[in-house]
Short mmCIF file of C-alpha atoms in Angstrom, two decimals:
data_model
loop_
_atom_site.label_atom_id
_atom_site.label_comp_id
_atom_site.label_asym_id
_atom_site.label_seq_id
_atom_site.Cartn_x
_atom_site.Cartn_y
_atom_site.Cartn_z
CA MET A 1 1.99 23.79 -2.41
CA THR A 2 4.08 21.01 -3.96
CA PRO A 3 3.85 17.81 -1.86
CA PRO A 4 7.18 16.73 -0.32
CA THR A 5 6.46 13.24 -1.63
CA PRO A 6 8.35 13.03 -4.94
CA PRO A 7 6.98 11.39 -8.09
CA LEU A 8 8.55 8.02 -8.93
CA ARG A 9 8.66 5.79 -11.98
CA THR A 10 9.22 2.10 -12.62
CA ALA A 11 9.11 0.30 -15.95
CA ARG A 12 5.31 0.35 -16.14
CA LEU A 13 4.13 2.49 -13.24
CA ALA A 14 4.02 6.17 -12.36
CA PHE A 15 3.87 6.99 -8.64
CA THR A 16 2.22 10.42 -8.50
CA PRO A 17 1.42 12.52 -5.41
CA TYR A 18 -2.34 12.90 -5.16
CA ARG A 19 -4.09 15.92 -6.63
CA PRO A 20 -7.60 17.15 -5.77
CA GLU A 21 -8.92 15.74 -9.05
CA ASP A 22 -7.87 12.22 -8.00
CA GLU A 23 -10.44 12.05 -5.21
CA ASP A 24 -13.03 9.97 -7.08
CA HIS A 25 -10.38 7.41 -8.07
CA PHE A 26 -9.30 7.02 -4.45
CA VAL A 27 -12.88 6.65 -3.27
CA ALA A 28 -13.67 4.01 -5.90
CA LEU A 29 -10.63 1.95 -4.89
CA LEU A 30 -11.50 1.93 -1.20
CA ARG A 31 -15.18 1.28 -1.87
CA ASP A 32 -14.42 -1.81 -3.96
CA GLU A 33 -15.73 -4.92 -2.19
CA GLU A 34 -12.87 -7.18 -3.34
CA VAL A 35 -10.21 -4.69 -2.28
CA CYS A 36 -11.85 -4.33 1.14
CA ARG A 37 -12.13 -8.09 1.53
CA TRP A 38 -8.45 -8.70 0.85
CA MET A 39 -7.52 -5.81 3.11
CA GLY A 40 -9.53 -7.28 5.96
CA GLN A 41 -11.80 -4.28 6.35
CA ASP A 42 -15.47 -3.50 5.93
CA ARG A 43 -16.66 -1.02 3.36
CA VAL A 44 -17.12 2.37 5.00
CA PRO A 45 -19.32 5.29 4.01
CA GLU A 46 -18.17 7.26 1.01
CA ALA A 47 -18.13 10.48 3.00
CA GLU A 48 -15.57 9.02 5.40
CA ILE A 49 -13.25 8.01 2.56
CA ARG A 50 -13.53 11.49 1.05
CA THR A 51 -12.56 12.99 4.39
CA LEU A 52 -9.53 10.71 4.52
CA PHE A 53 -8.50 11.66 1.00
CA ARG A 54 -8.72 15.36 1.76
CA ALA A 55 -6.61 14.79 4.87
CA ILE A 56 -3.81 13.55 2.59
CA LEU A 57 -3.83 16.93 0.83
CA THR A 58 -4.39 19.14 3.88
CA ASP A 59 -2.46 17.29 6.60
CA VAL A 60 -0.26 14.45 5.35
CA TYR A 61 1.56 16.36 2.61
CA PRO A 62 1.94 19.77 4.30
CA GLN A 63 3.09 18.22 7.60
CA ARG A 64 5.30 15.66 5.83
CA ILE A 65 3.73 12.87 7.87
CA PHE A 66 4.55 10.13 5.36
CA ASP A 67 4.99 9.48 1.62
CA VAL A 68 1.83 8.60 -0.28
CA TRP A 69 1.12 8.22 -4.01
CA GLY A 70 -1.54 7.28 -6.49
CA LEU A 71 -0.39 4.51 -8.86
CA TRP A 72 -0.90 5.01 -12.59
CA HIS A 73 -0.43 2.62 -15.51
CA GLU A 74 -0.75 3.76 -19.13
CA GLY A 75 -2.62 6.86 -18.01
CA ALA A 76 -5.10 5.00 -15.80
CA TYR A 77 -5.33 5.14 -12.01
CA ILE A 78 -4.77 1.60 -10.74
CA GLY A 79 -3.99 1.86 -7.04
CA HIS A 80 -2.36 3.41 -4.01
CA ALA A 81 1.08 3.24 -2.35
CA GLU A 82 2.69 4.47 0.88
CA VAL A 83 5.92 4.33 2.87
CA LYS A 84 5.29 5.23 6.47
CA LYS A 85 6.36 4.57 10.02
CA THR A 86 4.36 1.77 11.58
CA GLY A 87 3.00 1.67 15.10
CA ASN A 88 3.39 -2.11 15.25
CA VAL A 89 7.19 -2.05 15.49
CA ASP A 90 10.03 0.47 15.39
CA GLY A 91 10.32 0.79 11.64
CA HIS A 92 8.70 1.67 8.34
CA GLU A 93 5.99 -0.16 6.44
CA LEU A 94 5.42 -0.53 2.71
CA ILE A 95 1.81 -0.27 1.57
CA THR A 96 0.25 -0.93 -1.82
CA ALA A 97 -3.27 -1.66 -3.05
CA LEU A 98 -4.27 -2.35 -6.64
CA ALA A 99 -7.69 -2.24 -8.28
CA PRO A 100 -8.95 -5.76 -9.13
CA ALA A 101 -8.79 -5.12 -12.88
CA TYR A 102 -4.99 -4.97 -12.56
CA TRP A 103 -4.41 -8.06 -10.45
CA GLY A 104 -2.39 -10.91 -11.89
CA ARG A 105 -0.08 -8.80 -14.08
CA GLY A 106 2.89 -8.57 -11.75
CA LEU A 107 2.17 -4.90 -11.06
CA GLY A 108 1.97 -5.48 -7.32
CA LEU A 109 5.50 -6.84 -7.40
CA GLU A 110 6.69 -3.91 -9.50
CA ALA A 111 5.07 -1.40 -7.15
CA THR A 112 6.63 -3.09 -4.12
CA ARG A 113 10.10 -3.08 -5.65
CA GLY A 114 9.68 0.59 -6.54
CA LEU A 115 8.87 1.35 -2.91
CA MET A 116 11.82 -0.75 -1.73
CA GLU A 117 14.23 1.18 -3.93
CA TYR A 118 12.81 4.50 -2.72
CA ALA A 119 13.01 3.40 0.91
CA ALA A 120 16.64 2.37 0.50
CA GLY A 121 17.93 5.06 -1.82
CA THR A 122 15.99 8.14 -0.69
CA LEU A 123 15.05 7.40 2.92
CA GLY A 124 18.21 5.45 3.71
CA LEU A 125 16.34 2.57 5.33
CA LYS A 126 17.96 -0.84 5.80
CA GLU A 127 14.75 -2.83 6.17
CA VAL A 128 10.99 -2.40 5.91
CA TYR A 129 7.92 -4.25 7.11
CA GLY A 130 4.75 -5.47 5.48
CA MET A 131 1.51 -6.91 6.88
CA VAL A 132 -0.06 -9.67 4.79
CA GLY A 133 -3.35 -11.45 5.35
CA ALA A 134 -2.73 -15.10 6.27
CA GLY A 135 -5.14 -16.22 3.55
CA ASN A 136 -3.61 -14.06 0.84
CA ALA A 137 -1.56 -16.74 -0.91
CA ALA A 138 -0.46 -14.55 -3.84
CA SER A 139 1.01 -11.82 -1.66
CA LEU A 140 2.65 -14.34 0.65
CA ALA A 141 4.26 -15.95 -2.39
CA LEU A 142 5.43 -12.51 -3.54
CA CYS A 143 6.97 -11.89 -0.12
CA ARG A 144 8.83 -15.19 -0.21
CA ARG A 145 10.23 -14.39 -3.65
CA LEU A 146 11.44 -11.03 -2.35
CA GLY A 147 13.23 -12.79 0.50
CA ALA A 148 10.88 -11.59 3.24
CA ARG A 149 11.23 -13.08 6.72
CA HIS A 150 8.17 -13.87 8.82
CA VAL A 151 8.33 -11.97 12.11
CA ARG A 152 5.08 -12.81 13.88
CA ASP A 153 1.35 -13.17 13.46
CA VAL A 154 -1.06 -10.41 14.47
CA VAL A 155 -4.54 -11.58 15.46
CA GLY A 156 -7.39 -9.11 15.11
CA ASP A 157 -10.35 -8.80 17.45
CA ASP A 158 -12.39 -10.86 15.00
CA GLY A 159 -9.78 -13.63 14.91
CA THR A 160 -8.35 -12.63 11.55
CA VAL A 161 -4.65 -13.47 11.26
CA THR A 162 -2.20 -11.11 9.59
CA LYS A 163 1.44 -12.01 9.05
CA MET A 164 4.11 -9.41 9.79
CA VAL A 165 7.06 -9.81 7.41
CA LEU A 166 10.44 -8.10 7.22
CA LEU A 167 12.16 -7.18 3.95
CA SER A 168 15.87 -6.45 3.89
CA LEU A 169 16.92 -3.54 1.66
CA ALA A 170 20.59 -4.50 1.68
CA ASP A 171 20.45 -5.48 -1.99
CA THR A 172 17.57 -3.90 -3.89
CA SER A 173 19.37 -4.74 -7.13
CA ARG A 174 18.68 -8.48 -6.86
CA PRO A 175 16.83 -9.84 -9.92
CA ASP A 176 13.11 -9.21 -10.21
CA VAL A 177 10.64 -12.01 -10.12
CA SER A 178 9.45 -12.72 -13.62
CA VAL A 179 6.05 -11.20 -14.37
CA GLY A 180 5.16 -14.58 -15.81
CA ASP A 181 5.58 -16.15 -12.37
CA LEU A 182 2.57 -14.16 -11.18
CA GLU A 183 0.43 -14.03 -14.32
CA SER A 184 -1.75 -16.95 -13.28
CA SER A 185 -2.42 -15.65 -9.76
CA ARG A 186 -4.96 -13.03 -8.76
CA ASP A 187 -2.40 -10.98 -6.86
CA LEU A 188 -3.70 -7.84 -5.24
CA GLY A 189 -0.07 -7.04 -4.68
CA ASP A 190 -0.41 -5.36 -1.30
CA LEU A 191 2.34 -5.28 1.28
CA GLY A 192 0.47 -3.14 3.76
CA HIS A 193 -2.92 -2.05 4.96
CA LEU A 194 -3.97 1.43 3.92
CA GLY A 195 -3.88 3.15 7.23
CA ASP A 196 -2.20 3.15 10.59
CA SER A 197 -3.74 2.86 14.01
CA GLY A 198 -5.40 5.93 15.41
CA ASP A 199 -8.54 7.91 14.72
CA GLU A 200 -7.17 11.17 13.35
CA PRO A 201 -7.40 11.55 9.54
CA SER A 202 -3.88 12.98 9.46
CA GLU A 203 -2.52 9.68 10.75
CA ALA A 204 -4.36 7.35 8.38
CA ALA A 205 -4.95 7.05 4.67
CA ALA A 206 -7.79 4.57 5.08
CA PRO A 207 -10.05 3.01 7.70
CA ARG A 208 -9.03 -0.23 9.37
CA ARG A 209 -10.31 -2.82 11.76
CA GLU A 210 -9.18 -2.47 15.35
CA GLY A 211 -6.16 -4.65 16.03
CA GLN A 212 -5.21 -5.07 12.38
CA VAL A 213 -2.69 -3.57 10.06
CA THR A 214 -2.83 -5.74 6.99
CA ALA A 215 -1.31 -6.06 3.59
CA ASP A 216 -2.88 -8.25 1.04
CA GLY A 217 -1.53 -9.44 -2.25
#
């Protein structure tokens, strides 16, 4: 069955619906200690991540729960992206996560803008949300450059603070931030935590801490 999530392209990135053969890439991303740290989550057992990946293929795509892609650059898997309804507010959330080897190249910004254009042009949304770790300076800087507005702070059970931001999609044609502006930063480039609240695999693409929906850049 062809996933309802369409493939997308930006200047350097291919957004590709996941295939069964992508499972090991997905697992490696979510088992990476640096990725987990910036996403505010603990590393979870590999078997659990594999279950979550298979739920994308068996539940998320067939039931059209939300749009989810693997991110590819020059033929290499480099990360993950989603556009989905968020349980935190009445709206949609943008989600990206990049492997550490690809931080600091402006790819997080490019992925986010690709999602913004899809959300506006295909889904007809006027605005989208992101959740960014309070200590994630690179992603917070990216949000400011994209014109994001801080909505409120979300405090997790462990005291971790995540900033909810709102991005207007009224003008997705505004100039990009120069890649050079981000070259010196170790930007993870995330604008959302992989996963929503809830325990069912069909409702989440990755595990999360209770009380948190984060995006780290």
